Short mmCIF file of C-alpha atoms and ligand atoms in Angstrom, two decimals:
data_model
loop_
_atom_site.label_atom_id
_atom_site.label_comp_id
_atom_site.label_asym_id
_atom_site.label_seq_id
_atom_site.Cartn_x
_atom_site.Cartn_y
_atom_site.Cartn_z
CA MET A 26 -12.08 0.96 -22.49
CA GLU A 27 -8.28 2.09 -21.54
CA ILE A 28 -7.63 3.42 -18.17
CA GLU A 29 -8.00 7.37 -19.49
CA THR A 30 -11.41 6.50 -19.92
CA VAL A 31 -12.32 4.40 -17.57
CA ALA A 32 -11.01 7.17 -14.52
CA ILE A 33 -13.48 9.45 -16.21
CA HIS A 34 -16.36 7.26 -16.66
CA VAL A 35 -16.60 3.78 -14.08
CA PRO A 36 -18.53 4.25 -12.21
CA ARG A 37 -21.67 6.23 -14.01
CA SER A 38 -23.21 7.00 -10.83
CA ARG A 39 -25.17 10.10 -12.18
CA ARG A 40 -27.85 10.41 -10.13
CA ASP A 41 -29.50 13.82 -11.04
CA GLY A 42 -27.78 15.00 -14.20
CA ALA A 43 -25.72 16.77 -12.38
CA ILE A 44 -22.16 15.94 -13.98
CA ALA A 45 -20.00 16.48 -10.98
CA PRO A 46 -21.02 13.79 -8.26
CA PRO A 47 -22.47 15.35 -5.08
CA ILE A 48 -20.68 14.56 -1.55
CA ASN A 49 -22.44 12.28 0.60
CA LEU A 50 -21.64 13.78 4.30
CA SER A 51 -24.13 12.17 6.07
CA THR A 52 -22.31 9.80 8.72
CA THR A 53 -25.45 7.33 9.53
CA PHE A 54 -28.53 6.15 7.76
CA GLU A 55 -31.88 5.31 7.98
CA HIS A 56 -32.56 1.59 9.06
CA GLY A 57 -35.87 -0.59 9.77
CA PRO A 58 -36.70 -0.75 14.16
CA ALA A 59 -34.79 -4.44 14.56
CA ASN A 60 -31.80 -2.49 12.40
CA GLU A 61 -33.37 -3.69 9.15
CA ALA A 62 -31.14 -2.78 5.96
CA LEU A 63 -33.49 -0.28 4.15
CA TYR A 64 -30.21 0.70 1.97
CA ALA A 65 -26.77 0.85 1.11
CA HIS A 66 -25.27 2.03 4.25
CA GLU A 67 -25.64 2.36 7.34
CA TYR A 68 -22.63 4.51 9.43
CA ILE A 69 -20.10 6.19 8.01
CA ARG A 70 -17.71 3.90 9.88
CA ASP A 71 -19.09 0.86 7.33
CA GLY A 72 -19.09 2.71 4.04
CA ASN A 73 -19.95 5.84 2.52
CA PRO A 74 -21.00 6.32 -0.69
CA ASN A 75 -18.00 8.56 -2.06
CA VAL A 76 -15.40 6.36 -0.61
CA ASP A 77 -17.61 3.74 -3.11
CA ASP A 78 -17.50 5.26 -6.10
CA LEU A 79 -13.55 5.82 -5.35
CA GLN A 80 -12.74 2.30 -4.82
CA THR A 81 -14.74 1.24 -7.72
CA ARG A 82 -12.57 3.74 -10.02
CA LEU A 83 -9.15 2.60 -8.69
CA ALA A 84 -9.97 -1.01 -9.02
CA SER A 85 -11.47 -0.48 -12.49
CA MET A 86 -7.68 1.44 -12.88
CA GLU A 87 -6.25 -1.31 -11.99
CA ASN A 88 -7.24 -3.97 -13.17
CA ALA A 89 -8.35 -5.72 -10.31
CA ALA A 90 -11.09 -7.64 -8.34
CA GLY A 91 -11.59 -5.04 -6.15
CA CYS A 92 -10.56 -2.01 -3.84
CA VAL A 93 -10.37 -0.69 -0.48
CA ALA A 94 -9.87 2.83 0.63
CA PHE A 95 -8.51 3.61 3.27
CA ALA A 96 -7.55 7.10 5.32
CA SER A 97 -3.62 7.08 4.22
CA GLY A 98 -1.69 5.44 3.12
CA MET A 99 -0.07 4.08 6.12
CA ALA A 100 -3.35 2.63 7.21
CA ALA A 101 -4.03 0.87 3.93
CA ALA A 102 -0.36 -0.82 4.61
CA THR A 103 -1.13 -1.37 8.04
CA ALA A 104 -4.33 -2.72 7.53
CA LEU A 105 -2.85 -5.68 5.43
CA VAL A 106 -0.26 -6.08 8.17
CA GLN A 107 -3.28 -7.15 10.18
CA THR A 108 -4.79 -9.25 7.78
CA LEU A 109 -1.43 -11.72 9.07
CA LYS A 110 -1.85 -14.35 12.30
CA PRO A 111 0.72 -14.04 15.11
CA GLY A 112 3.85 -16.17 13.53
CA ALA A 113 3.71 -14.81 10.19
CA ARG A 114 6.82 -13.47 8.32
CA ILE A 115 6.96 -10.98 6.07
CA LEU A 116 9.84 -10.83 3.47
CA PHE A 117 10.22 -6.57 2.64
CA HIS A 118 12.42 -5.24 0.07
CA ASN A 119 15.33 -3.34 1.99
CA ASN A 120 15.11 0.43 1.11
CA ILE A 121 11.60 1.09 1.70
CA TYR A 122 8.85 3.87 2.67
CA PHE A 123 11.07 4.62 6.01
CA ASP A 124 7.18 4.85 7.82
CA VAL A 125 6.59 0.85 7.08
CA ILE A 126 9.86 0.42 8.23
CA ALA A 127 8.95 2.02 11.42
CA LEU A 128 5.81 -0.22 11.13
CA ALA A 129 7.57 -3.92 10.86
CA GLY A 130 10.22 -2.33 13.97
CA LYS A 131 8.41 -0.78 16.21
CA LEU A 132 4.69 -2.47 16.37
CA MET A 133 5.41 -5.63 14.23
CA PRO A 134 6.86 -7.24 16.98
CA ASN A 135 3.83 -6.53 19.68
CA TRP A 136 1.71 -7.79 16.79
CA GLY A 137 4.03 -11.37 16.94
CA ILE A 138 4.49 -10.48 13.17
CA GLU A 139 8.13 -11.79 11.90
CA PHE A 140 9.96 -9.75 9.43
CA GLU A 141 13.38 -9.50 7.51
CA ARG A 142 14.11 -7.02 4.82
CA ARG A 143 16.77 -7.99 2.17
CA ASP A 144 17.86 -6.11 -1.40
CA LEU A 145 15.14 -7.75 -3.75
CA THR A 146 16.56 -6.41 -6.66
CA ASP A 147 18.31 -9.09 -5.99
CA PRO A 148 17.20 -12.63 -6.77
CA THR A 149 19.59 -15.24 -4.72
CA ALA A 150 18.68 -13.10 -1.68
CA LEU A 151 14.69 -13.25 -2.55
CA ALA A 152 15.01 -17.02 -3.00
CA ALA A 153 17.17 -16.44 -0.10
CA GLY A 154 14.44 -14.72 1.96
CA LEU A 155 12.08 -17.31 0.06
CA ALA A 156 13.00 -19.78 1.76
CA LYS A 157 12.39 -18.71 5.16
CA LYS A 158 8.33 -19.72 3.58
CA PRO A 159 7.33 -15.82 4.52
CA ALA A 160 3.56 -14.94 4.22
CA LEU A 161 4.33 -11.59 2.44
CA VAL A 162 6.80 -10.16 -0.17
CA TRP A 163 6.52 -6.20 -0.15
CA LEU A 164 7.58 -4.61 -2.90
CA GLU A 165 8.14 -1.25 -3.41
CA SER A 166 9.04 0.04 -6.93
CA PRO A 167 10.31 1.84 -7.85
CA SER A 168 11.09 2.34 -3.65
CA ASN A 169 11.41 5.24 -2.45
CA PRO A 170 13.53 7.09 -2.29
CA GLN A 171 16.45 5.29 -3.97
CA LEU A 172 14.34 4.16 -6.84
CA ASP A 173 15.12 0.59 -6.77
CA ILE A 174 13.23 -1.18 -9.56
CA ILE A 175 12.51 -4.77 -8.68
CA ASP A 176 11.62 -7.13 -11.60
CA ILE A 177 7.21 -7.51 -10.01
CA LYS A 178 7.04 -10.75 -12.65
CA ALA A 179 9.97 -12.60 -11.24
CA ALA A 180 9.16 -11.79 -7.63
CA ALA A 181 5.47 -12.86 -8.26
CA ASP A 182 6.59 -16.22 -9.77
CA ALA A 183 9.05 -16.66 -7.25
CA ALA A 184 6.68 -15.91 -3.77
CA HIS A 185 3.91 -18.02 -5.23
CA SER A 186 6.05 -21.00 -5.70
CA VAL A 187 6.53 -21.29 -1.78
CA GLY A 188 2.77 -20.46 -1.37
CA ALA A 189 3.72 -16.80 -0.57
CA LYS A 190 1.10 -13.50 -1.57
CA VAL A 191 3.15 -10.24 -2.72
CA VAL A 192 1.99 -6.81 -2.71
CA VAL A 193 4.16 -3.94 -4.12
CA ASP A 194 3.72 -0.07 -3.27
CA SER A 195 2.73 1.22 -6.59
CA THR A 196 2.93 5.32 -4.62
CA PHE A 197 6.23 6.36 -7.18
CA ALA A 198 4.47 4.59 -10.46
CA PRO A 199 0.55 5.22 -10.35
CA PRO A 200 -1.31 2.85 -12.70
CA VAL A 201 -1.57 5.06 -15.89
CA ILE A 202 2.56 4.66 -15.95
CA GLN A 203 2.57 1.06 -14.09
CA ARG A 204 0.03 -2.01 -13.19
CA PRO A 205 1.78 -4.61 -11.00
CA LEU A 206 -1.70 -6.80 -11.13
CA ASP A 207 -0.85 -7.03 -14.65
CA PHE A 208 2.38 -8.98 -13.88
CA GLY A 209 0.58 -11.13 -11.65
CA VAL A 210 1.36 -9.74 -8.40
CA ASP A 211 -1.33 -10.28 -5.43
CA PHE A 212 -1.60 -6.97 -3.72
CA VAL A 213 -1.25 -3.09 -4.72
CA LEU A 214 -1.13 -0.73 -2.70
CA HIS A 215 -1.15 3.17 -2.68
CA SER A 216 -0.70 6.65 -0.88
CA LEU A 217 -3.18 8.50 -2.34
CA THR A 218 -2.18 11.32 -0.89
CA LYS A 219 0.94 11.41 -3.76
CA TYR A 220 -0.18 11.06 -7.61
CA MET A 221 -3.81 10.07 -7.04
CA GLY A 222 -4.72 12.95 -5.74
CA GLY A 223 -2.14 15.06 -7.48
CA HIS A 224 -2.59 19.04 -5.58
CA SER A 225 -0.67 18.15 -2.07
CA ASP A 226 -4.10 18.26 -0.50
CA ILE A 227 -5.87 15.25 0.60
CA GLN A 228 -5.07 12.07 2.66
CA GLY A 229 -5.71 8.74 1.27
CA GLY A 230 -4.46 5.23 0.32
CA ALA A 231 -5.99 2.36 -0.90
CA ILE A 232 -5.30 -1.80 -1.32
CA ALA A 233 -6.56 -3.15 -4.69
CA PHE A 234 -6.40 -6.87 -4.85
CA ALA A 235 -6.22 -9.32 -7.71
CA CYS A 236 -8.68 -12.10 -6.53
CA ASP A 237 -11.20 -11.73 -3.95
CA ASP A 238 -11.71 -14.70 -2.38
CA GLY A 239 -13.28 -12.85 0.74
CA ARG A 240 -10.33 -10.11 0.42
CA PHE A 241 -12.95 -6.98 0.35
CA ALA A 242 -15.27 -7.87 3.35
CA GLU A 243 -11.58 -8.83 4.94
CA LEU A 244 -10.29 -5.62 5.19
CA ALA A 245 -13.12 -4.03 5.10
CA HIS A 246 -13.80 -5.39 8.45
CA ILE A 247 -10.41 -4.68 9.57
CA ARG A 248 -11.13 -0.55 8.30
CA ARG A 249 -14.46 -0.69 10.30
CA ILE A 250 -12.92 -2.30 13.60
CA THR A 251 -9.61 -0.16 13.44
CA GLY A 252 -11.23 3.11 12.38
CA GLY A 253 -8.63 4.68 9.87
CA VAL A 254 -11.60 5.31 7.50
CA LEU A 255 -11.86 7.91 3.47
CA SER A 256 -13.66 10.87 4.92
CA PRO A 257 -16.15 11.16 1.91
CA PHE A 258 -14.94 14.79 0.95
CA ASN A 259 -11.09 13.44 0.82
CA ALA A 260 -13.01 10.47 -1.63
CA TRP A 261 -14.03 13.05 -3.87
CA MET A 262 -11.37 14.91 -3.75
CA VAL A 263 -9.34 11.95 -5.03
CA SER A 264 -12.07 10.30 -7.46
CA ARG A 265 -11.87 14.21 -8.83
CA GLY A 266 -7.60 13.81 -8.99
CA VAL A 267 -7.71 10.30 -10.44
CA GLN A 268 -10.14 11.84 -13.87
CA THR A 269 -6.23 14.34 -14.69
CA LEU A 270 -4.34 11.94 -13.77
CA ALA A 271 -2.95 10.53 -17.37
CA CYS A 272 -2.45 14.18 -18.19
CA ARG A 273 -0.73 15.50 -15.11
CA VAL A 274 1.19 11.75 -14.86
CA GLU A 275 2.61 12.74 -18.60
CA ARG A 276 4.09 16.35 -18.25
CA HIS A 277 5.59 15.07 -14.73
CA CYS A 278 7.34 12.30 -16.67
CA ALA A 279 8.95 14.00 -19.09
CA ASN A 280 9.97 16.83 -16.70
CA ALA A 281 11.33 14.19 -14.80
CA LEU A 282 13.28 12.45 -18.19
CA ALA A 283 14.29 15.78 -18.98
CA VAL A 284 15.89 17.13 -15.48
CA ALA A 285 17.75 13.13 -15.02
CA ARG A 286 19.48 13.66 -18.22
CA ALA A 287 19.96 17.20 -17.52
CA LEU A 288 21.71 16.38 -14.32
CA ALA A 289 23.26 13.25 -15.94
CA ALA A 290 25.27 15.21 -17.55
CA ARG A 291 26.48 17.74 -14.34
CA PRO A 292 29.70 17.24 -12.85
CA GLU A 293 28.81 18.06 -9.22
CA ILE A 294 26.20 14.71 -9.36
CA ALA A 295 27.77 11.30 -8.62
CA ARG A 296 25.02 9.16 -9.83
CA VAL A 297 21.19 10.03 -10.73
CA ARG A 298 18.51 7.70 -10.23
CA TYR A 299 15.76 7.61 -13.13
CA PRO A 300 14.24 4.08 -13.78
CA PHE A 301 14.38 5.92 -18.01
CA LEU A 302 17.77 7.03 -17.76
CA GLU A 303 19.61 4.45 -19.79
CA SER A 304 22.68 4.30 -17.36
CA ASP A 305 20.49 3.37 -14.16
CA PRO A 306 20.94 -0.01 -12.92
CA GLY A 307 17.07 -0.98 -13.01
CA TYR A 308 16.44 0.85 -16.80
CA GLU A 309 15.75 -2.85 -18.72
CA ILE A 310 13.32 -4.04 -16.12
CA ALA A 311 11.46 -0.81 -15.68
CA ARG A 312 11.28 -0.26 -19.59
CA ARG A 313 9.38 -4.40 -18.99
CA GLN A 314 7.16 -3.24 -16.05
CA MET A 315 6.52 0.91 -16.58
CA THR A 316 5.45 2.83 -19.95
CA ALA A 317 7.17 5.92 -18.28
CA GLY A 318 9.51 6.51 -15.59
CA GLY A 319 6.96 8.74 -13.57
CA GLY A 320 8.11 11.74 -11.51
CA MET A 321 10.09 11.59 -8.83
CA VAL A 322 14.38 12.05 -9.37
CA SER A 323 17.01 10.96 -6.68
CA VAL A 324 20.87 12.43 -7.32
CA GLU A 325 23.71 11.70 -5.18
CA VAL A 326 25.08 15.07 -4.83
CA LYS A 327 29.49 14.75 -5.02
CA GLY A 328 30.58 16.03 -1.38
CA GLY A 329 28.50 14.28 0.58
CA ARG A 330 25.88 15.49 3.27
CA SER A 331 27.17 19.31 3.27
CA ALA A 332 26.99 19.63 -0.31
CA ALA A 333 23.50 18.27 -0.70
CA LEU A 334 22.22 20.42 1.88
CA LYS A 335 23.89 23.76 0.21
CA VAL A 336 22.08 22.56 -3.26
CA ALA A 337 18.89 22.25 -1.14
CA SER A 338 19.11 25.52 0.48
CA LYS A 339 19.88 26.81 -2.63
CA VAL A 340 16.80 26.38 -5.25
CA LYS A 341 14.36 28.71 -5.41
CA LEU A 342 11.56 27.19 -7.77
CA PHE A 343 11.76 23.71 -5.63
CA THR A 344 10.39 24.29 -2.02
CA ASN A 345 11.80 22.18 0.25
CA ALA A 346 8.78 20.12 1.62
CA THR A 347 8.00 15.96 2.32
CA SER A 348 5.69 14.02 -0.09
CA LEU A 349 5.55 14.21 -3.91
CA GLY A 350 3.00 13.53 -6.27
CA GLY A 351 1.99 17.21 -6.76
CA VAL A 352 1.80 19.73 -9.24
CA GLU A 353 4.76 21.57 -7.41
CA SER A 354 7.65 21.11 -7.77
CA LEU A 355 9.40 19.40 -4.59
CA ILE A 356 12.90 18.94 -3.05
CA GLU A 357 14.53 16.63 -0.37
CA HIS A 358 17.33 16.05 2.11
CA ARG A 359 16.26 12.29 2.64
CA ALA A 360 18.25 11.29 5.54
CA SER A 361 17.51 14.13 7.41
CA VAL A 362 13.78 12.65 7.43
CA GLU A 363 14.35 9.44 7.94
CA GLY A 364 16.63 9.45 11.45
CA LYS A 365 19.61 7.60 12.17
CA ALA A 366 18.53 4.34 11.09
CA THR A 367 17.93 5.78 7.40
CA SER A 368 19.65 3.47 4.28
CA THR A 369 19.49 6.48 2.09
CA PRO A 370 23.15 7.94 1.11
CA ASP A 371 23.64 11.45 2.77
CA SER A 372 24.40 13.43 -0.77
CA LEU A 373 20.96 12.19 -1.74
CA LEU A 374 18.61 14.90 -2.40
CA ARG A 375 14.76 13.35 -3.73
CA LEU A 376 12.88 15.39 -6.33
CA SER A 377 9.34 15.50 -6.81
CA ILE A 378 8.84 16.65 -10.18
CA GLY A 379 6.29 18.88 -10.89
CA LEU A 380 4.08 20.36 -13.89
CA GLU A 381 6.25 23.51 -14.03
CA ALA A 382 8.22 23.65 -17.17
CA PRO A 383 11.35 21.40 -17.19
CA GLN A 384 13.51 24.53 -18.57
CA ASP A 385 13.07 26.58 -15.48
CA LEU A 386 13.04 23.52 -13.34
CA ILE A 387 16.75 22.62 -14.94
CA ALA A 388 18.03 26.53 -15.17
CA ASP A 389 16.94 26.45 -11.05
CA LEU A 390 19.09 23.25 -10.08
CA VAL A 391 21.67 24.31 -12.75
CA ALA A 392 21.78 27.90 -10.40
CA ALA A 393 22.20 25.51 -7.29
CA LEU A 394 24.34 23.70 -8.70
CA ASP A 395 26.98 26.18 -9.71
C1 PLP B 17 3.90 7.97 1.27
C2 PLP B 17 4.35 7.01 1.09
C3 PLP B 17 3.21 6.26 1.99
C4 PLP B 17 2.62 6.87 2.93
O1 PLP B 17 1.47 7.01 2.52
P1 PLP B 17 0.17 8.26 3.89
O2 PLP B 17 -0.83 9.04 2.85
O3 PLP B 17 1.46 9.25 3.63
O4 PLP B 17 -0.06 7.67 5.25
C5 PLP B 17 3.98 5.19 1.84
N1 PLP B 17 4.34 4.31 0.64
C6 PLP B 17 4.99 5.10 0.00
C7 PLP B 17 5.95 4.32 -1.25
C8 PLP B 17 5.17 6.79 -0.07
O5 PLP B 17 5.52 7.66 -0.72
#
């Protein structure tokens, strides 16, 4: 079955003929007098029917052996780090989601986990990082917010040759346009808050894995102990969201390509970052591992910070707000959000292209640039 069908028909847990599944809010389930299991669930922090359904659905969509859902993308990222022992090392791509960088810099030292950030678009930098024997290589492709593209298969092969596992945070490229596990990586991580939910109204995260060598039990155990549990309502909302993922993302991608092309033609713009623009440095690789370029476009405005902020303050349809993947278009000056330690250029505006008519979005940006 193709992913569009899987998203709608897996799992088939219709119990009473209802076409839309029920939400099961119970925090506790009956057990025997000596805690004998009578039903599939006992306590909400261990598991819930809506969370189970979502995990099954996402695992099928990712061609994964299994999936564990969390309260947020950051809870999922943290759980993956917590599978490592003190002394282990993580090799990160340098320009990744800023709170993952904060997790590395502020919390990992407390746990004795070492890390290094390198430009993993460069195979030589990857090889130098792998020489230090990391346990885990952490990629984002496309990366947030610079839209760097990393050759997922080449990185997975190189990492595996030194015994490292690989995770791809594929939040910018949901499984209808990129399935990292198909290119040999061990884990795919998603913030469900973005395209999977798709309507800027829920938070969640997930890790899907290629092989269940005890991974499900390990991640579910960490979730149980640390409590980063996805609520049944949010699980239900994401299950609902992913059923329209293919349609929504197709339109996000078409709109984003139109916006990227229009902006690339403007004299006020120094650089457009979009993986499916022929001029993008990641274009060739993106064409091999993605079926469309995604809904995110980043642009560098000539004139630096002040010129970028001027555009962000003049747009009318685009709203200045963080996050991405919703139906409405958003704009954000990422350097202002990420703070002093950021590696994001001051001239960069990140655009989350929504589902509006592309000519309206382009007209809004052009009017703000003029
Ligand atoms: C938003 C985001 C996250 C964090 O997800 P939350 O649901 O906000 O915790 C992680 N990685 C990327 C690439 C993101 O865009």
